[in-house]
XYZ file of C-alpha atoms in Angstrom:
676
model
C 96.344 85.085 101.000
C 96.511 88.700 101.780
C 97.350 89.325 97.904
C 94.361 86.841 96.833
C 92.377 88.823 99.460
C 93.017 92.148 98.200
C 92.618 91.064 94.527
C 89.077 89.667 95.316
C 88.140 92.999 97.091
C 89.146 95.074 94.024
C 87.136 92.805 91.647
C 84.148 92.603 93.948
C 84.041 96.486 94.138
C 84.627 96.987 90.544
C 81.791 94.537 89.767
C 79.666 95.945 92.212
C 80.009 99.515 90.777
C 79.306 97.915 87.177
C 76.148 96.398 88.472
C 74.894 99.343 89.957
C 74.896 101.218 86.606
C 73.564 98.428 84.607
C 70.697 97.410 86.947
C 69.332 100.845 86.694
C 66.345 101.474 84.149
C 67.961 102.506 80.658
C 66.511 105.898 81.007
C 68.104 106.218 84.580
C 71.685 105.116 83.732
C 74.338 107.213 82.184
C 72.111 110.175 82.655
C 74.941 112.658 80.953
C 75.707 110.224 78.374
C 72.126 110.091 77.262
C 71.596 113.680 77.450
C 74.040 114.185 74.647
C 71.885 112.184 72.527
C 69.259 114.412 70.690
C 66.240 113.380 68.393
C 68.355 113.399 65.317
C 70.818 110.973 66.774
C 73.836 110.826 68.813
C 75.473 113.868 69.992
C 72.486 116.119 68.553
C 73.639 115.572 64.835
C 72.952 118.950 63.111
C 71.951 120.631 66.179
C 73.786 122.686 68.698
C 75.696 120.861 71.346
C 74.847 123.471 74.070
C 71.267 124.425 73.597
C 68.405 122.566 75.105
C 67.463 121.892 78.889
C 70.439 119.363 78.881
C 73.344 120.780 77.170
C 76.601 119.052 76.370
C 79.449 119.801 79.275
C 82.358 118.409 77.293
C 84.673 120.681 74.827
C 83.383 120.895 71.282
C 86.359 118.549 70.346
C 85.141 116.188 72.771
C 81.883 116.367 71.036
C 83.102 115.881 67.900
C 85.525 112.925 68.706
C 83.363 111.115 70.866
C 80.553 110.746 68.408
C 81.345 107.288 67.377
C 81.919 106.064 70.825
C 78.311 107.352 72.093
C 76.694 104.990 69.708
C 77.344 102.523 72.496
C 75.133 104.461 74.607
C 72.349 104.543 71.970
C 72.625 100.870 70.855
C 73.735 98.926 73.665
C 72.087 100.745 76.695
C 75.556 101.586 78.210
C 77.065 98.169 78.625
C 79.708 98.495 76.458
C 80.271 101.870 77.717
C 80.508 101.003 81.394
C 82.701 97.777 80.584
C 85.114 100.223 78.800
C 85.117 102.783 81.552
C 86.192 99.938 83.904
C 88.854 99.234 81.783
C 90.243 102.815 81.829
C 89.965 102.944 85.406
C 92.061 99.780 85.762
C 94.410 101.225 83.312
C 94.776 104.307 85.577
C 95.486 102.155 88.547
C 98.024 100.047 87.215
C 99.951 103.023 85.767
C 99.780 104.818 89.256
C 100.837 101.582 91.147
C 103.775 101.103 88.620
C 105.000 104.616 89.213
C 105.651 104.670 92.994
C 108.874 106.136 93.760
C 111.609 103.473 94.457
C 112.976 101.575 95.976
C 109.833 99.496 96.521
C 109.809 96.371 98.461
C 108.328 93.081 96.734
C 105.449 93.096 99.088
C 104.603 96.740 98.013
C 104.892 96.003 94.428
C 102.511 93.044 94.904
C 99.910 94.884 96.903
C 100.014 98.061 94.989
C 97.939 97.468 92.088
C 94.779 95.808 94.084
C 94.908 98.597 96.559
C 95.146 101.295 93.834
C 92.188 99.521 92.139
C 90.096 99.674 95.249
C 90.837 103.049 96.105
C 89.897 104.310 92.613
C 86.440 102.356 92.289
C 85.059 103.367 95.720
C 86.310 107.264 95.102
C 83.640 109.590 94.460
C 85.176 110.733 90.885
C 84.916 107.165 89.516
C 81.471 106.325 91.099
C 80.399 109.363 89.441
C 81.954 108.834 86.138
C 80.175 105.494 86.123
C 76.734 106.814 87.186
C 76.744 109.810 84.482
C 78.527 108.191 81.649
C 81.313 110.740 81.544
C 84.824 110.621 79.893
C 86.941 112.350 82.724
C 88.941 108.934 83.089
C 90.171 109.371 79.686
C 92.263 112.573 80.075
C 93.890 111.339 83.059
C 94.994 108.136 81.351
C 96.326 110.094 78.483
C 98.140 112.261 80.869
C 99.532 109.550 82.827
C 100.688 107.784 79.701
C 102.399 110.949 78.426
C 104.093 111.916 81.660
C 105.274 108.560 83.165
C 105.292 105.893 80.385
C 106.949 107.837 77.723
C 109.083 110.069 79.934
C 112.824 108.442 79.856
C 112.527 106.995 76.335
C 113.738 108.443 73.162
C 113.198 111.882 71.295
C 110.296 110.616 69.259
C 108.672 108.913 72.394
C 108.862 112.171 74.316
C 107.126 113.965 71.683
C 104.429 111.130 71.479
C 103.934 111.869 75.118
C 103.638 115.391 74.760
C 101.194 114.785 71.816
C 99.135 112.457 74.230
C 99.109 115.468 77.066
C 97.972 117.732 74.417
C 95.065 115.414 72.984
C 93.913 115.320 76.859
C 93.754 118.870 77.059
C 91.683 119.125 74.013
C 89.235 116.990 76.035
C 89.856 118.736 79.491
C 91.397 122.173 79.132
C 92.677 122.414 82.758
C 95.172 119.643 82.242
C 97.043 122.414 79.928
C 99.035 123.108 83.199
C 101.159 119.947 82.219
C 102.591 121.962 79.412
C 104.627 124.301 81.547
C 105.658 121.288 83.850
C 107.133 119.707 80.693
C 108.907 122.810 79.736
C 110.278 123.342 83.160
C 111.482 119.840 83.799
C 113.447 119.958 80.571
C 111.220 118.135 78.023
C 110.822 121.178 75.510
C 110.001 119.050 72.340
C 107.193 117.055 74.522
C 105.931 120.645 75.785
C 105.874 121.917 72.273
C 104.002 119.128 71.061
C 101.537 119.234 73.886
C 100.880 122.732 72.926
C 100.528 121.931 69.076
C 98.493 119.050 69.648
C 95.858 120.968 71.755
C 95.914 123.965 69.443
C 95.505 121.803 66.167
C 92.569 120.118 67.985
C 90.920 122.987 69.044
C 91.566 125.138 65.839
C 90.166 122.169 63.857
C 87.035 121.851 65.689
C 86.451 125.556 65.399
C 86.692 125.140 61.683
C 84.221 122.056 61.724
C 81.866 123.504 64.658
C 82.216 127.383 64.625
C 79.205 128.116 66.629
C 79.704 125.516 69.110
C 83.109 126.389 69.594
C 82.322 130.046 70.145
C 79.571 129.163 72.567
C 81.973 127.069 74.778
C 85.187 129.074 74.673
C 83.979 132.600 74.404
C 80.218 132.706 75.666
C 80.705 130.204 78.650
C 84.443 130.915 79.243
C 85.726 127.211 78.668
C 82.264 125.838 79.920
C 81.390 127.909 82.971
C 77.685 127.755 83.239
C 76.999 124.436 81.423
C 75.436 121.741 83.470
C 74.752 122.632 87.078
C 75.175 126.249 88.499
C 78.824 127.061 89.080
C 78.306 127.602 92.766
C 76.760 124.015 93.517
C 78.952 122.040 95.973
C 79.744 119.449 93.329
C 81.963 122.264 91.755
C 85.320 121.971 93.891
C 87.161 124.779 92.010
C 88.210 128.179 93.524
C 85.671 129.794 91.328
C 82.934 127.679 92.852
C 84.141 128.308 96.415
C 84.085 132.254 95.951
C 80.694 132.005 94.510
C 79.612 129.932 97.464
C 81.018 132.740 99.658
C 78.809 134.905 98.188
C 81.423 136.775 96.001
C 80.004 138.046 92.676
C 81.160 140.550 89.787
C 84.551 142.155 89.196
C 85.844 141.705 92.573
C 85.285 137.946 92.524
C 87.007 137.814 89.126
C 90.085 139.708 90.347
C 90.480 137.676 93.463
C 89.935 134.591 91.302
C 92.942 135.584 88.857
C 95.206 136.499 91.773
C 94.457 132.989 93.354
C 94.642 131.016 90.129
C 98.251 132.702 89.380
C 99.362 131.981 92.984
C 98.178 128.483 93.105
C 99.681 127.590 89.428
C 102.783 129.162 90.185
C 103.547 127.410 93.476
C 102.122 123.912 92.202
C 104.401 124.326 89.350
C 107.614 124.879 91.566
C 106.687 122.044 93.924
C 106.187 119.670 90.910
C 109.347 120.411 89.397
C 111.131 119.758 92.222
C 109.689 116.335 93.237
C 109.849 115.368 89.411
C 113.612 115.860 89.654
C 113.725 113.862 92.849
C 112.307 110.692 91.076
C 108.667 111.188 92.246
C 106.914 111.724 88.597
C 103.691 110.444 90.219
C 103.603 112.837 92.906
C 104.540 115.696 90.508
C 101.484 114.562 88.271
C 99.240 114.471 91.060
C 100.390 118.271 92.401
C 99.832 119.417 88.958
C 96.628 117.683 88.620
C 95.341 118.964 92.067
C 96.161 122.454 90.746
C 94.297 121.910 87.729
C 91.364 120.962 89.787
C 91.525 124.193 91.920
C 92.130 126.796 89.057
C 89.645 125.207 86.456
C 86.679 127.500 86.142
C 84.370 124.315 86.988
C 85.797 121.125 88.494
C 82.873 118.677 89.018
C 83.194 115.418 90.868
C 83.871 113.397 87.994
C 86.868 115.700 87.040
C 88.640 115.570 90.472
C 90.285 112.171 90.263
C 93.825 113.904 90.236
C 93.386 114.590 94.019
C 93.416 111.031 94.919
C 96.741 110.461 93.161
C 98.338 112.685 95.956
C 98.269 109.667 98.319
C 101.576 108.868 96.611
C 103.485 111.526 98.667
C 104.987 110.928 102.052
C 104.393 113.089 104.912
C 105.762 113.351 108.446
C 108.772 112.278 110.419
C 107.394 109.950 112.731
C 105.874 106.747 111.810
C 102.574 107.596 113.513
C 102.190 110.515 111.346
C 102.535 108.735 108.043
C 98.790 107.677 107.653
C 97.405 111.057 108.430
C 97.845 112.419 104.815
C 96.627 109.257 102.912
C 93.852 108.729 105.218
C 92.492 112.231 104.839
C 92.722 112.351 100.969
C 91.007 108.916 100.797
C 88.310 109.901 103.191
C 87.878 113.254 101.256
C 87.643 111.622 98.039
C 85.313 108.730 99.156
C 82.832 110.414 101.467
C 80.687 113.550 101.268
C 81.593 116.711 103.363
C 79.169 115.772 106.320
C 81.103 112.770 106.989
C 84.333 114.586 107.407
C 83.156 117.724 109.420
C 80.275 117.966 112.097
C 77.216 119.720 111.215
C 78.146 122.930 112.900
C 77.334 126.447 110.934
C 81.094 127.470 111.569
C 82.698 124.264 109.990
C 80.488 124.058 107.313
C 82.595 125.595 104.751
C 85.104 123.106 105.534
C 82.583 120.281 104.748
C 81.468 122.078 101.506
C 84.998 122.376 100.081
C 86.700 119.310 101.435
C 88.006 118.225 98.120
C 89.108 121.649 97.133
C 90.947 121.684 100.554
C 92.600 118.561 99.979
C 93.481 119.713 96.062
C 95.242 123.098 97.658
C 97.010 121.268 100.466
C 98.555 118.599 97.964
C 99.332 121.478 95.351
C 100.528 124.091 97.681
C 101.040 123.197 101.420
C 101.871 119.754 102.208
C 105.799 119.173 102.934
C 106.178 115.868 101.243
C 109.412 114.158 101.911
C 112.233 114.093 99.321
C 113.805 110.744 98.720
C 117.105 112.322 99.900
C 115.629 112.559 103.235
C 116.599 110.524 106.098
C 112.987 109.858 107.294
C 112.095 108.435 103.684
C 112.101 105.038 104.493
C 113.249 105.114 108.171
C 110.789 107.376 109.855
C 111.270 107.869 113.647
C 109.306 105.324 115.757
C 106.288 106.641 117.498
C 106.527 104.054 120.176
C 103.239 102.713 121.874
C 103.651 105.285 124.695
C 103.891 108.282 122.226
C 101.074 110.697 121.545
C 99.023 109.857 118.393
C 98.773 112.224 115.732
C 95.940 114.602 116.735
C 94.486 115.420 113.162
C 94.247 111.830 112.446
C 92.711 110.826 115.592
C 90.052 113.605 115.318
C 89.272 112.467 111.771
C 88.993 109.009 112.737
C 86.609 109.871 115.509
C 84.286 112.030 113.244
C 84.329 109.124 110.397
C 83.589 106.766 113.190
C 80.790 108.546 114.627
C 79.347 109.339 110.929
C 79.460 105.394 110.305
C 78.023 104.955 113.699
C 74.968 107.288 112.899
C 74.760 105.765 109.424
C 74.303 102.286 110.819
C 71.943 103.374 113.562
C 69.837 105.007 110.621
C 69.917 102.306 108.234
C 69.596 99.227 110.485
C 66.500 97.230 110.216
C 63.549 99.383 111.671
C 60.395 97.456 110.846
C 58.073 98.163 113.693
C 56.425 94.763 114.156
C 59.889 92.986 114.345
C 61.214 95.714 116.936
C 58.005 95.557 118.826
C 58.056 91.648 118.782
C 61.725 92.117 120.333
C 60.415 94.216 123.018
C 58.111 91.727 124.148
C 60.707 89.011 124.265
C 62.776 91.261 126.474
C 59.872 92.156 128.766
C 58.893 88.475 128.954
C 62.571 87.390 129.810
C 62.902 90.402 132.380
C 59.265 89.329 133.856
C 60.590 85.790 134.162
C 63.875 86.989 135.914
C 61.696 89.351 137.983
C 63.798 92.150 136.932
C 61.296 94.258 135.092
C 61.676 97.387 136.786
C 61.326 99.928 133.946
C 57.810 100.899 134.366
C 58.022 101.645 138.032
C 61.088 103.918 137.414
C 59.496 105.664 134.440
C 56.099 106.267 136.523
C 58.340 107.352 139.355
C 59.999 110.126 137.083
C 56.658 111.124 135.381
C 55.316 111.951 138.760
C 58.113 113.740 140.182
C 58.957 116.799 138.222
C 62.492 117.559 139.243
C 63.414 113.873 138.560
C 61.761 114.106 134.943
C 63.665 117.256 134.336
C 67.122 116.121 135.634
C 66.721 112.774 133.677
C 65.945 114.507 130.430
C 68.753 116.883 130.619
C 71.245 114.019 132.003
C 70.090 111.781 129.022
C 70.781 114.231 126.166
C 73.919 115.857 127.731
C 76.270 113.564 129.750
C 76.115 110.748 126.937
C 78.639 112.658 124.804
C 80.081 115.433 127.000
C 81.628 112.970 129.639
C 83.389 110.274 127.281
C 84.709 113.369 124.934
C 86.097 115.295 127.841
C 87.942 112.029 129.286
C 89.376 111.100 125.736
C 90.885 114.728 125.620
C 92.133 114.339 129.092
C 93.598 111.018 128.238
C 95.278 112.283 124.784
C 97.026 115.136 126.758
C 98.113 113.536 129.947
C 98.123 109.689 129.320
C 99.023 109.341 125.692
C 99.863 105.692 126.378
C 96.736 104.840 128.108
C 94.977 106.915 125.551
C 95.832 104.245 122.698
C 94.742 101.428 124.726
C 91.257 102.858 126.202
C 90.438 104.383 122.837
C 90.722 101.032 121.066
C 88.649 99.167 123.773
C 86.070 101.957 123.185
C 86.053 101.757 119.402
C 85.730 97.915 119.428
C 82.705 98.094 122.054
C 81.175 100.579 119.822
C 81.693 98.236 116.759
C 80.059 95.360 118.847
C 76.966 97.655 119.453
C 76.372 98.608 115.993
C 76.280 94.776 115.233
C 73.647 94.234 117.712
C 71.620 97.471 116.433
C 71.827 95.525 113.091
C 70.987 91.985 114.120
C 68.171 93.007 117.054
C 66.321 95.768 116.322
C 64.461 96.479 119.740
C 61.722 98.975 120.355
C 62.506 100.860 123.736
C 59.838 101.170 126.354
C 58.624 104.457 125.065
C 57.816 102.983 122.019
C 55.954 99.814 123.163
C 52.177 100.166 122.590
C 49.568 99.680 125.443
C 52.198 99.597 128.144
C 51.925 102.603 129.889
C 55.352 104.096 129.195
C 55.721 107.894 128.984
C 58.230 109.418 126.804
C 59.296 111.866 129.395
C 61.221 114.015 126.670
C 58.253 114.255 124.172
C 55.113 113.416 126.211
C 52.622 110.472 125.352
C 52.783 108.770 121.912
C 49.712 108.022 119.542
C 50.385 104.533 118.619
C 47.183 104.544 116.522
C 49.111 106.791 114.033
C 51.193 104.976 111.784
C 53.709 107.801 111.771
C 53.707 107.966 115.474
C 56.894 109.328 117.055
C 58.575 112.151 115.212
C 62.081 111.103 116.184
C 61.580 107.949 114.035
C 61.562 110.245 111.102
C 64.919 111.432 111.863
C 66.959 108.298 113.068
C 66.366 104.825 113.662
C 64.992 104.696 117.250
C 64.856 100.938 117.343
C 68.702 100.813 118.043
C 68.352 100.065 121.754
C 69.948 96.841 122.218
C 72.583 97.153 123.660
C 72.397 100.766 125.516
C 75.707 102.463 124.663
C 74.580 105.103 127.298
C 75.501 102.392 129.843
C 78.424 101.016 127.952
C 80.046 104.141 127.538
C 79.353 105.464 131.067
C 80.895 102.148 132.384
C 83.899 102.745 130.161
C 84.544 106.168 131.895
C 84.233 104.422 135.122
C 86.795 101.778 134.283
C 89.141 104.543 132.729
C 88.953 106.525 136.222
C 89.313 103.363 138.107
C 92.572 102.374 136.450
C 94.204 105.962 136.555
C 93.565 107.136 140.216
C 93.588 105.911 143.820
C 91.700 109.034 145.056
C 88.430 107.671 146.742
C 86.281 110.664 145.795
C 87.101 110.317 142.094
C 86.560 106.571 142.053
C 83.066 107.081 144.049
C 82.066 109.593 141.045
C 83.293 106.992 138.597
C 81.190 104.159 140.188
C 78.076 106.463 140.392
C 78.276 107.636 136.934
C 77.084 104.241 135.059
C 74.763 103.744 138.160
C 72.907 107.021 137.415
C 73.139 106.683 133.823
C 71.387 103.218 134.103
C 68.751 104.424 136.251
C 68.085 107.933 133.701
C 67.848 105.449 130.531
C 65.098 103.241 132.209
C 63.192 106.317 134.183
C 63.055 108.198 130.575
C 61.773 105.002 128.968
C 64.534 104.746 126.585
C 66.139 101.373 127.686
C 65.476 98.015 129.369
C 67.444 96.714 132.238
C 68.747 94.130 129.887
C 69.940 96.743 127.354
C 71.983 98.071 130.171
C 73.333 94.478 130.606
C 74.197 94.347 126.947
C 76.050 97.760 127.103
C 78.194 95.912 129.886
C 78.870 93.072 127.785
C 80.097 95.253 124.799
C 82.385 97.028 126.991
C 83.880 94.011 128.363
C 84.340 92.367 125.244
C 86.019 95.865 123.908
C 88.645 95.529 126.626
C 89.114 91.789 125.898
C 89.744 92.429 122.418
C 92.139 95.251 123.183
C 93.906 93.081 125.568
C 94.238 90.257 122.990
C 95.505 92.550 120.427
C 97.925 94.341 122.598
C 99.253 91.213 123.845
C 100.544 91.000 127.229
C 99.779 94.354 128.988
C 102.361 95.581 131.419
C 100.955 96.230 134.908
C 99.635 99.721 134.975
C 101.256 102.037 137.780
C 99.045 104.523 139.366
C 100.068 108.225 139.191
C 102.983 108.834 137.106
C 102.782 105.534 135.172
C 102.674 107.378 131.885
C 105.143 109.804 132.513
C 107.491 107.259 133.778
C 107.478 105.091 130.846
C 107.756 108.125 128.489
C 110.717 109.153 130.314
C 112.102 105.549 130.089
C 111.491 105.566 126.337
C 113.189 108.865 125.868
C 116.090 107.390 127.504
C 116.224 104.301 125.510
C 115.947 106.726 122.513
C 118.881 108.588 123.809
C 120.870 105.655 124.445
C 120.465 104.571 120.983
C 121.512 107.608 119.326
C 124.764 107.615 121.747
C 125.342 104.124 120.550
C 125.004 105.404 116.921
C 127.526 108.551 117.543
C 129.979 105.970 119.255
C 129.691 107.294 122.797
C 131.518 105.557 125.446
C 129.750 103.102 127.665
C 129.712 105.328 130.701
C 127.584 107.770 128.556
C 125.419 105.213 127.319
C 124.877 104.089 131.190
C 124.121 107.601 132.243
C 121.749 108.107 129.705
C 119.840 104.663 130.204
C 119.836 105.467 133.901
C 121.991 102.350 134.722
C 124.855 103.923 136.506
C 127.708 101.365 137.492
C 128.979 103.573 140.435
C 127.710 102.161 143.795
C 125.593 104.573 145.383
C 125.948 105.814 148.881
C 123.629 103.295 150.201
C 125.662 100.386 148.666
C 127.587 98.317 150.886
C 131.487 98.568 150.690
C 133.127 96.927 147.792
C 133.277 93.025 148.637
C 135.110 92.176 145.641
C 132.342 91.516 143.653
C 132.801 93.751 140.674
C 129.677 94.805 138.600
C 129.686 93.592 134.890
C 129.973 96.819 132.524
C 126.847 97.390 130.356
C 127.636 96.449 126.692
C 126.671 98.862 124.031
C 123.896 97.863 121.971
């Protein structure tokens, strides 16, 4: 059933991507492909490829070889081109899945292909290729065919594989980096065939199209300056990063050449080692990632190599294994803003996220060797161990991005939201709990209450939960896992509520006398009233996560301490938050009840997933359980080393000798602790 579900998901994603292209108007689909078509026919027949407002961005050989293929865009409005591109993506996914280093379990071999296809289709390079009508999938496929498929065959097949790599380099020059890889791994005939094929294709095109060849190779230095500006964020090469950093002129060129040489040298050394280790797919990903970094321009549709780096295994602990593939998949599927907060200091990381992933894959990440004892048997992390910090921060950031995205894209029709507001007010009036207006007017009349409430509302909502999560991670890692899971599910349920029940908060309900204490009275006669509605969806009020998250904090404190003053503060926090959200006219009392409901449901789901939760011991509970886990690990190591039973009993804390407080021996002997 899981396999069928994965295949259905892969097919649905592929169909959705193709449909997203084909349902566009004919003048807006495959925009780069249509730009190749001049007034005199496909690829500007009898004209220069690189003149005009929308110049051709590929190599002259690509322009010469792809003329017949681009007829599909001119005559079939891109249908044949889109389907052909989809088939190329499928071929890349199958090759990558079949090249995973062995031994591979039957489950992995069955699931690898649909998972690879799904990751490829949702990645930015493939989506960009579909949208623009580019051909960058073809060089990747040719290299994988030459490097993986024809790798262990006869001499003729090896030379054929080298020719395929040379043909790919004629289409995308940066993959020339695979030629020294072939040479250094002992496939010298294939390396010579690759270099010869590239030279033959390039020189032949120079004879057929001398002006265009000069323009591309000399005037534009292998395509620099064609298309968007080289310092655009979409260019994820070292050259683009240096230009975005403000470097220009000879200094930038000298620094770039030094960095290119260092990255290429280090990447080739690592790739040779992993190729000899029986990981050819990882070796290809390392060299391809280096090609992305050292290329003068590496646009989004040319960055697919970085995604293949998920084939590498990193980390000794089982809990660390997900960090690298999750980071790569997110970096290749989302924009930089989703990975990094919008803070000026961190902007450089968001703008260069793909380049960072490429450099890490090519030069830094300590991928495991197949001879490592941790290759297929990582050290178990355990439920009480501290999770991988980088993975936690990444997931929290992406989770908040998803939270903001859902809030921003949930239904926000004013009439629907105000209608739901009338429903809430009517229900509260029936229950005689409609106290929001009185609290709001009290805050408006009392300046210090108003100022305190506005400050409290905008500050404590994020500060307290984040601080508590940080403390849990450092001091109570076992409890951190549990409470973090409960909070995540509660937030997910709240997002569903925002989507299904858009609700206007009291401050956005016309004619009822509520005052927005932070922004003053609203002009409800203006259709664009409420400047905040231009920034985010202000109709995501049910349930109140301000109240929900504050209640989560209170539950955490209550479960981890017996100190009366801390528990009193914990109880005060959600109570005060409930008062503030109503005093500032941001929520109804029933919104607060909704926040309580989703937090309760989050804890119930967490307990259901965890199974039977052991009784939580106050004080040093986490430390005690961590010590027990360490002792059990020591006992297992002692057992593997063949230690004696006494050592095992000592490591586990189960001493067999009577303690001084034990009664004298009455003939009842204790049974020895058996190893294992």
